[in-house]
Structures are given as C-alpha cells and as structure tokens.
Amino acid sequence: DDFCLETRQSSRVGAPLWVMVSGSRIPRAEGGVHAIVQIQDVTTTRVMADRLAYQATHDELTELLNRGEFETRLTRALESIRVDSTQHAVLYVDLDTFKVINDACGHAAGDAMLRQVASLLRDHVRKHDAVARLGSDEFAILLEHCTRVQAAAIAEKLCKAIEAQRFAWEDKFFNVGASIGLVALVSPDSSPASVMKAADAACYAAKEMGRGRVYQFDPDDAELNRHRQQVDSVA
C-alpha cells in the first residue's frame, strides 16, 4: 500500500530536520512489485507552519499567551471542574505606572517595561500555569489545580516582586507596581466571560483601595457589584 509520513531528524550539526517520506508499490509485468520511495526535506515548510501556529496563540511583544489562547485554556479549566471538582484560580494583573512611563519616556520604554514584567510573571509562577497578556498593560494568569489559599499566596508574592522591580530607561528610574484581582474557580456553571469580568472587577477594587495590592473577588461585595453594573451600562 502507498504510505506517507513526516518525521523529525537531526542534521550533521544537530539542527532539527523535518523529512517527508512517501512510498508506493508498482506491479511488475512479470510478477511482483517495484517499491518507489521518495524523501523530501520539508524543514522550511514545517518551521513556517509552527511559527504561524505560535503567532496565532502568543502575544508578539511579550511572547506570553494572547487573550484568545488564554480564554481557550480557561474554558478547559472550567470544564474540568464539572468532571473532577478540582479547583483553579485566575489572577488579573494591571500595572499601576505604565501610563506614567509611557508618557514620560515614550512607547519604546513602555514596551521594554512590558517585556520586563512578562519575564517576571513567568519566573514567579509554576511551569504549568498559563500567563497571558490581555492587552496594553493588563495580564492574566490561570493557576490550575490551585486552591484559593494557594492562589492568594502566589498573588501576594507576585505583587511584592513587581513592587520590588525598578525600571531603568536612559537616565530615569521608575518603580513599577501592580494591582491584582483574584477569582477562585469553584463553580462548574461559571463561563469564561463571567470569570474575566469578575477578575477585572476585583482588580478595579484593588486599585480603588490604594493600588499595589491583591483583592479577592466576593460576589456579595456591594462596591464590586456597583462597578460591574457601571461596566455593563457602558457596554
């Protein structure tokens, strides 16, 4: 039978080499068959395809996950609650001084600071946690298989680590700082949209309370509910 397969090999210098191997059988007039095998180097095509797939799920500036991929993973996490009642959490991180740095030093400085913060976020969470840039100076972190208490500890550690950072640009130095909203994922009926809205509201509350702190979402919080109603009205 005809066959076709793609396999990963290594070149003489150790670089990855993708090879397409295809074969077919051709009957011989006098009986039996000929076997024809074709080997084709498809490394360039495979690398381009992998790069496009990466760009579709990652933020170009920070190389963190983008919003679409984060929401996909959040959807899977919520589905897992229905299956095995596991707990997860979402952190919504908003930088407190991004506009100041952007206005004082320009967009290049703002971009450099975002990359610095992105690296810090990756370094201070677990390897399997999903870290995403939602847009501008807003980030989100999905802490899978993580209780509310564990998530709060991670959020506080992150808040202190960001506060301890100093961003240098030319002859200027800035403290960074961030406000973090925390939402525990415990209900199988939650939707990605409702989770992100709650996380945004909790982050807003952290800013209103003085910035540079963590606020845990509480559905009975009157101030949070007022803010969410205002957002819905504007929308």
PDB file of N, CA and C in Angstrom, residues 104-174:
ATOM      1  N   ALA A 104       6.178  59.622  29.911  1.00  0.00           N
ATOM      2  CA  ALA A 104       7.439  60.295  30.221  1.00  0.00           C
ATOM      3  C   ALA A 104       8.563  59.910  29.273  1.00  0.00           C
ATOM      4  N   CYS A 105       8.560  58.667  28.825  1.00  0.00           N
ATOM      5  CA  CYS A 105       9.709  58.160  28.051  1.00  0.00           C
ATOM      6  C   CYS A 105       9.362  57.655  26.663  1.00  0.00           C
ATOM      7  N   GLY A 106       8.093  57.518  26.342  1.00  0.00           N
ATOM      8  CA  GLY A 106       7.716  57.068  25.012  1.00  0.00           C
ATOM      9  C   GLY A 106       7.347  55.599  24.953  1.00  0.00           C
ATOM     10  N   HIS A 107       6.831  55.199  23.789  1.00  0.00           N
ATOM     11  CA  HIS A 107       6.320  53.836  23.632  1.00  0.00           C
ATOM     12  C   HIS A 107       7.416  52.779  23.693  1.00  0.00           C
ATOM     13  N   ALA A 108       8.615  53.128  23.251  1.00  0.00           N
ATOM     14  CA  ALA A 108       9.709  52.144  23.306  1.00  0.00           C
ATOM     15  C   ALA A 108       9.995  51.753  24.748  1.00  0.00           C
ATOM     16  N   ALA A 109       9.965  52.743  25.646  1.00  0.00           N
ATOM     17  CA  ALA A 109      10.183  52.470  27.062  1.00  0.00           C
ATOM     18  C   ALA A 109       9.031  51.636  27.622  1.00  0.00           C
ATOM     19  N   GLY A 110       7.811  51.987  27.242  1.00  0.00           N
ATOM     20  CA  GLY A 110       6.658  51.217  27.701  1.00  0.00           C
ATOM     21  C   GLY A 110       6.735  49.767  27.260  1.00  0.00           C
ATOM     22  N   ASP A 111       7.134  49.536  26.018  1.00  0.00           N
ATOM     23  CA  ASP A 111       7.267  48.168  25.519  1.00  0.00           C
ATOM     24  C   ASP A 111       8.347  47.406  26.287  1.00  0.00           C
ATOM     25  N   ALA A 112       9.461  48.081  26.570  1.00  0.00           N
ATOM     26  CA  ALA A 112      10.552  47.433  27.310  1.00  0.00           C
ATOM     27  C   ALA A 112      10.091  47.043  28.711  1.00  0.00           C
ATOM     28  N   MET A 113       9.303  47.909  29.342  1.00  0.00           N
ATOM     29  CA  MET A 113       8.805  47.590  30.674  1.00  0.00           C
ATOM     30  C   MET A 113       7.843  46.406  30.638  1.00  0.00           C
ATOM     31  N   LEU A 114       6.999  46.348  29.615  1.00  0.00           N
ATOM     32  CA  LEU A 114       6.064  45.232  29.495  1.00  0.00           C
ATOM     33  C   LEU A 114       6.803  43.910  29.335  1.00  0.00           C
ATOM     34  N   ARG A 115       7.881  43.914  28.555  1.00  0.00           N
ATOM     35  CA  ARG A 115       8.678  42.692  28.406  1.00  0.00           C
ATOM     36  C   ARG A 115       9.330  42.301  29.726  1.00  0.00           C
ATOM     37  N   GLN A 116       9.777  43.294  30.494  1.00  0.00           N
ATOM     38  CA  GLN A 116      10.400  43.019  31.788  1.00  0.00           C
ATOM     39  C   GLN A 116       9.390  42.400  32.749  1.00  0.00           C
ATOM     40  N   VAL A 117       8.194  42.953  32.783  1.00  0.00           N
ATOM     41  CA  VAL A 117       7.151  42.423  33.665  1.00  0.00           C
ATOM     42  C   VAL A 117       6.728  41.029  33.211  1.00  0.00           C
ATOM     43  N   ALA A 118       6.629  40.818  31.907  1.00  0.00           N
ATOM     44  CA  ALA A 118       6.257  39.495  31.389  1.00  0.00           C
ATOM     45  C   ALA A 118       7.249  38.437  31.846  1.00  0.00           C
ATOM     46  N   SER A 119       8.525  38.765  31.790  1.00  0.00           N
ATOM     47  CA  SER A 119       9.557  37.829  32.243  1.00  0.00           C
ATOM     48  C   SER A 119       9.418  37.556  33.735  1.00  0.00           C
ATOM     49  N   LEU A 120       9.125  38.592  34.500  1.00  0.00           N
ATOM     50  CA  LEU A 120       8.964  38.425  35.947  1.00  0.00           C
ATOM     51  C   LEU A 120       7.774  37.519  36.258  1.00  0.00           C
ATOM     52  N   LEU A 121       6.668  37.713  35.557  1.00  0.00           N
ATOM     53  CA  LEU A 121       5.484  36.883  35.798  1.00  0.00           C
ATOM     54  C   LEU A 121       5.776  35.418  35.526  1.00  0.00           C
ATOM     55  N   ARG A 122       6.467  35.140  34.416  1.00  0.00           N
ATOM     56  CA  ARG A 122       6.819  33.749  34.095  1.00  0.00           C
ATOM     57  C   ARG A 122       7.693  33.134  35.178  1.00  0.00           C
ATOM     58  N   ASP A 123       8.606  33.938  35.726  1.00  0.00           N
ATOM     59  CA  ASP A 123       9.563  33.418  36.706  1.00  0.00           C
ATOM     60  C   ASP A 123       8.937  33.154  38.070  1.00  0.00           C
ATOM     61  N   HIS A 124       7.799  33.780  38.370  1.00  0.00           N
ATOM     62  CA  HIS A 124       7.222  33.688  39.710  1.00  0.00           C
ATOM     63  C   HIS A 124       5.959  32.836  39.802  1.00  0.00           C
ATOM     64  N   VAL A 125       5.629  32.123  38.714  1.00  0.00           N
ATOM     65  CA  VAL A 125       4.519  31.176  38.799  1.00  0.00           C
ATOM     66  C   VAL A 125       5.042  29.789  38.454  1.00  0.00           C
ATOM     67  N   ARG A 126       4.197  28.792  38.590  1.00  0.00           N
ATOM     68  CA  ARG A 126       4.609  27.423  38.306  1.00  0.00           C
ATOM     69  C   ARG A 126       4.722  27.205  36.795  1.00  0.00           C
ATOM     70  N   LYS A 127       5.494  26.203  36.405  1.00  0.00           N
ATOM     71  CA  LYS A 127       5.771  25.991  34.989  1.00  0.00           C
ATOM     72  C   LYS A 127       4.505  25.718  34.179  1.00  0.00           C
ATOM     73  N   HIS A 128       3.520  25.058  34.776  1.00  0.00           N
ATOM     74  CA  HIS A 128       2.332  24.698  34.005  1.00  0.00           C
ATOM     75  C   HIS A 128       1.247  25.769  34.052  1.00  0.00           C
ATOM     76  N   ASP A 129       1.475  26.877  34.760  1.00  0.00           N
ATOM     77  CA  ASP A 129       0.486  27.951  34.805  1.00  0.00           C
ATOM     78  C   ASP A 129       0.494  28.736  33.499  1.00  0.00           C
ATOM     79  N   ALA A 130      -0.673  29.201  33.082  1.00  0.00           N
ATOM     80  CA  ALA A 130      -0.803  29.939  31.817  1.00  0.00           C
ATOM     81  C   ALA A 130      -0.747  31.435  32.098  1.00  0.00           C
ATOM     82  N   VAL A 131       0.240  32.106  31.499  1.00  0.00           N
ATOM     83  CA  VAL A 131       0.413  33.556  31.674  1.00  0.00           C
ATOM     84  C   VAL A 131       0.126  34.226  30.337  1.00  0.00           C
ATOM     85  N   ALA A 132      -0.748  35.239  30.341  1.00  0.00           N
ATOM     86  CA  ALA A 132      -1.160  35.884  29.096  1.00  0.00           C
ATOM     87  C   ALA A 132      -1.132  37.393  29.229  1.00  0.00           C
ATOM     88  N   ARG A 133      -0.900  38.033  28.110  1.00  0.00           N
ATOM     89  CA  ARG A 133      -1.090  39.487  28.031  1.00  0.00           C
ATOM     90  C   ARG A 133      -2.426  39.721  27.352  1.00  0.00           C
ATOM     91  N   LEU A 134      -3.327  40.404  28.065  1.00  0.00           N
ATOM     92  CA  LEU A 134      -4.664  40.642  27.540  1.00  0.00           C
ATOM     93  C   LEU A 134      -4.705  41.845  26.611  1.00  0.00           C
ATOM     94  N   GLY A 135      -3.771  42.779  26.810  1.00  0.00           N
ATOM     95  CA  GLY A 135      -3.750  43.999  26.013  1.00  0.00           C
ATOM     96  C   GLY A 135      -3.211  45.134  26.846  1.00  0.00           C
ATOM     97  N   SER A 136      -2.563  46.102  26.201  1.00  0.00           N
ATOM     98  CA  SER A 136      -1.981  47.243  26.892  1.00  0.00           C
ATOM     99  C   SER A 136      -1.138  46.763  28.066  1.00  0.00           C
ATOM    100  N   ASP A 137      -1.487  47.157  29.295  1.00  0.00           N
ATOM    101  CA  ASP A 137      -0.693  46.769  30.473  1.00  0.00           C
ATOM    102  C   ASP A 137      -1.447  45.801  31.370  1.00  0.00           C
ATOM    103  N   GLU A 138      -2.320  45.000  30.791  1.00  0.00           N
ATOM    104  CA  GLU A 138      -3.126  44.053  31.553  1.00  0.00           C
ATOM    105  C   GLU A 138      -2.689  42.619  31.236  1.00  0.00           C
ATOM    106  N   PHE A 139      -2.540  41.832  32.299  1.00  0.00           N
ATOM    107  CA  PHE A 139      -2.103  40.444  32.170  1.00  0.00           C
ATOM    108  C   PHE A 139      -3.072  39.548  32.939  1.00  0.00           C
ATOM    109  N   ALA A 140      -3.080  38.280  32.588  1.00  0.00           N
ATOM    110  CA  ALA A 140      -3.900  37.306  33.314  1.00  0.00           C
ATOM    111  C   ALA A 140      -3.095  36.031  33.510  1.00  0.00           C
ATOM    112  N   ILE A 141      -3.345  35.368  34.634  1.00  0.00           N
ATOM    113  CA  ILE A 141      -2.649  34.125  34.948  1.00  0.00           C
ATOM    114  C   ILE A 141      -3.696  33.090  35.375  1.00  0.00           C
ATOM    115  N   LEU A 142      -3.652  31.933  34.736  1.00  0.00           N
ATOM    116  CA  LEU A 142      -4.524  30.819  35.117  1.00  0.00           C
ATOM    117  C   LEU A 142      -3.718  29.854  35.971  1.00  0.00           C
ATOM    118  N   LEU A 143      -4.099  29.734  37.241  1.00  0.00           N
ATOM    119  CA  LEU A 143      -3.436  28.828  38.183  1.00  0.00           C
ATOM    120  C   LEU A 143      -4.278  27.552  38.265  1.00  0.00           C
ATOM    121  N   GLU A 144      -3.860  26.526  37.545  1.00  0.00           N
ATOM    122  CA  GLU A 144      -4.638  25.288  37.523  1.00  0.00           C
ATOM    123  C   GLU A 144      -4.315  24.409  38.731  1.00  0.00           C
ATOM    124  N   HIS A 145      -5.351  23.693  39.203  1.00  0.00           N
ATOM    125  CA  HIS A 145      -5.219  22.806  40.361  1.00  0.00           C
ATOM    126  C   HIS A 145      -4.596  23.594  41.529  1.00  0.00           C
ATOM    127  N   CYS A 146      -5.275  24.660  41.865  1.00  0.00           N
ATOM    128  CA  CYS A 146      -4.761  25.588  42.870  1.00  0.00           C
ATOM    129  C   CYS A 146      -5.919  26.073  43.726  1.00  0.00           C
ATOM    130  N   THR A 147      -5.814  25.919  45.051  1.00  0.00           N
ATOM    131  CA  THR A 147      -6.874  26.366  45.944  1.00  0.00           C
ATOM    132  C   THR A 147      -6.846  27.886  46.087  1.00  0.00           C
ATOM    133  N   ARG A 148      -7.886  28.430  46.666  1.00  0.00           N
ATOM    134  CA  ARG A 148      -7.952  29.874  46.889  1.00  0.00           C
ATOM    135  C   ARG A 148      -6.793  30.344  47.775  1.00  0.00           C
ATOM    136  N   VAL A 149      -6.478  29.570  48.820  1.00  0.00           N
ATOM    137  CA  VAL A 149      -5.389  29.949  49.731  1.00  0.00           C
ATOM    138  C   VAL A 149      -4.051  29.946  49.000  1.00  0.00           C
ATOM    139  N   GLN A 150      -3.814  28.921  48.207  1.00  0.00           N
ATOM    140  CA  GLN A 150      -2.564  28.856  47.435  1.00  0.00           C
ATOM    141  C   GLN A 150      -2.477  29.997  46.426  1.00  0.00           C
ATOM    142  N   ALA A 151      -3.599  30.281  45.768  1.00  0.00           N
ATOM    143  CA  ALA A 151      -3.620  31.354  44.779  1.00  0.00           C
ATOM    144  C   ALA A 151      -3.354  32.709  45.433  1.00  0.00           C
ATOM    145  N   ALA A 152      -3.909  32.919  46.615  1.00  0.00           N
ATOM    146  CA  ALA A 152      -3.690  34.185  47.326  1.00  0.00           C
ATOM    147  C   ALA A 152      -2.211  34.354  47.675  1.00  0.00           C
ATOM    148  N   ALA A 153      -1.560  33.266  48.076  1.00  0.00           N
ATOM    149  CA  ALA A 153      -0.134  33.329  48.412  1.00  0.00           C
ATOM    150  C   ALA A 153       0.694  33.672  47.176  1.00  0.00           C
ATOM    151  N   ILE A 154       0.343  33.058  46.034  1.00  0.00           N
ATOM    152  CA  ILE A 154       1.066  33.338  44.794  1.00  0.00           C
ATOM    153  C   ILE A 154       0.841  34.791  44.370  1.00  0.00           C
ATOM    154  N   ALA A 155      -0.390  35.266  44.497  1.00  0.00           N
ATOM    155  CA  ALA A 155      -0.707  36.648  44.116  1.00  0.00           C
ATOM    156  C   ALA A 155       0.063  37.648  44.974  1.00  0.00           C
ATOM    157  N   GLU A 156       0.122  37.407  46.274  1.00  0.00           N
ATOM    158  CA  GLU A 156       0.855  38.315  47.167  1.00  0.00           C
ATOM    159  C   GLU A 156       2.351  38.315  46.826  1.00  0.00           C
ATOM    160  N   LYS A 157       2.893  37.134  46.517  1.00  0.00           N
ATOM    161  CA  LYS A 157       4.301  37.042  46.140  1.00  0.00           C
ATOM    162  C   LYS A 157       4.559  37.834  44.859  1.00  0.00           C
ATOM    163  N   LEU A 158       3.650  37.706  43.905  1.00  0.00           N
ATOM    164  CA  LEU A 158       3.788  38.439  42.648  1.00  0.00           C
ATOM    165  C   LEU A 158       3.721  39.945  42.869  1.00  0.00           C
ATOM    166  N   CYS A 159       2.778  40.350  43.690  1.00  0.00           N
ATOM    167  CA  CYS A 159       2.599  41.778  43.953  1.00  0.00           C
ATOM    168  C   CYS A 159       3.871  42.375  44.552  1.00  0.00           C
ATOM    169  N   LYS A 160       4.469  41.681  45.488  1.00  0.00           N
ATOM    170  CA  LYS A 160       5.695  42.169  46.128  1.00  0.00           C
ATOM    171  C   LYS A 160       6.874  42.153  45.156  1.00  0.00           C
ATOM    172  N   ALA A 161       6.922  41.120  44.307  1.00  0.00           N
ATOM    173  CA  ALA A 161       8.024  41.027  43.339  1.00  0.00           C
ATOM    174  C   ALA A 161       7.953  42.164  42.327  1.00  0.00           C
ATOM    175  N   ILE A 162       6.753  42.492  41.859  1.00  0.00           N
ATOM    176  CA  ILE A 162       6.602  43.592  40.907  1.00  0.00           C
ATOM    177  C   ILE A 162       6.927  44.920  41.585  1.00  0.00           C
ATOM    178  N   GLU A 163       6.477  45.072  42.823  1.00  0.00           N
ATOM    179  CA  GLU A 163       6.748  46.311  43.561  1.00  0.00           C
ATOM    180  C   GLU A 163       8.249  46.506  43.780  1.00  0.00           C
ATOM    181  N   ALA A 164       8.977  45.410  43.926  1.00  0.00           N
ATOM    182  CA  ALA A 164      10.419  45.497  44.173  1.00  0.00           C
ATOM    183  C   ALA A 164      11.213  45.812  42.903  1.00  0.00           C
ATOM    184  N   GLN A 165      10.544  45.685  41.739  1.00  0.00           N
ATOM    185  CA  GLN A 165      11.237  45.952  40.481  1.00  0.00           C
ATOM    186  C   GLN A 165      11.444  47.456  40.276  1.00  0.00           C
ATOM    187  N   ARG A 166      12.593  47.789  39.717  1.00  0.00           N
ATOM    188  CA  ARG A 166      12.829  49.163  39.276  1.00  0.00           C
ATOM    189  C   ARG A 166      13.104  49.127  37.781  1.00  0.00           C
ATOM    190  N   PHE A 167      12.408  49.975  37.066  1.00  0.00           N
ATOM    191  CA  PHE A 167      12.581  50.027  35.626  1.00  0.00           C
ATOM    192  C   PHE A 167      13.470  51.214  35.276  1.00  0.00           C
ATOM    193  N   ALA A 168      14.555  50.930  34.561  1.00  0.00           N
ATOM    194  CA  ALA A 168      15.502  51.976  34.179  1.00  0.00           C
ATOM    195  C   ALA A 168      15.381  52.262  32.689  1.00  0.00           C
ATOM    196  N   TRP A 169      15.326  53.536  32.345  1.00  0.00           N
ATOM    197  CA  TRP A 169      15.303  53.949  30.938  1.00  0.00           C
ATOM    198  C   TRP A 169      16.136  55.215  30.790  1.00  0.00           C
ATOM    199  N   GLU A 170      17.243  55.060  30.099  1.00  0.00           N
ATOM    200  CA  GLU A 170      18.206  56.156  29.953  1.00  0.00           C
ATOM    201  C   GLU A 170      18.629  56.644  31.337  1.00  0.00           C
ATOM    202  N   ASP A 171      18.348  57.892  31.682  1.00  0.00           N
ATOM    203  CA  ASP A 171      18.775  58.395  33.000  1.00  0.00           C
ATOM    204  C   ASP A 171      17.635  58.422  34.006  1.00  0.00           C
ATOM    205  N   LYS A 172      16.526  57.759  33.701  1.00  0.00           N
ATOM    206  CA  LYS A 172      15.352  57.789  34.576  1.00  0.00           C
ATOM    207  C   LYS A 172      15.128  56.407  35.187  1.00  0.00           C
ATOM    208  N   PHE A 173      14.612  56.414  36.410  1.00  0.00           N
ATOM    209  CA  PHE A 173      14.301  55.176  37.126  1.00  0.00           C
ATOM    210  C   PHE A 173      12.865  55.256  37.631  1.00  0.00           C
ATOM    211  N   PHE A 174      12.144  54.150  37.511  1.00  0.00           N
ATOM    212  CA  PHE A 174      10.747  54.119  37.917  1.00  0.00           C
ATOM    213  C   PHE A 174      10.482  52.863  38.752  1.00  0.00           C
TER     214      PHE A 174
END
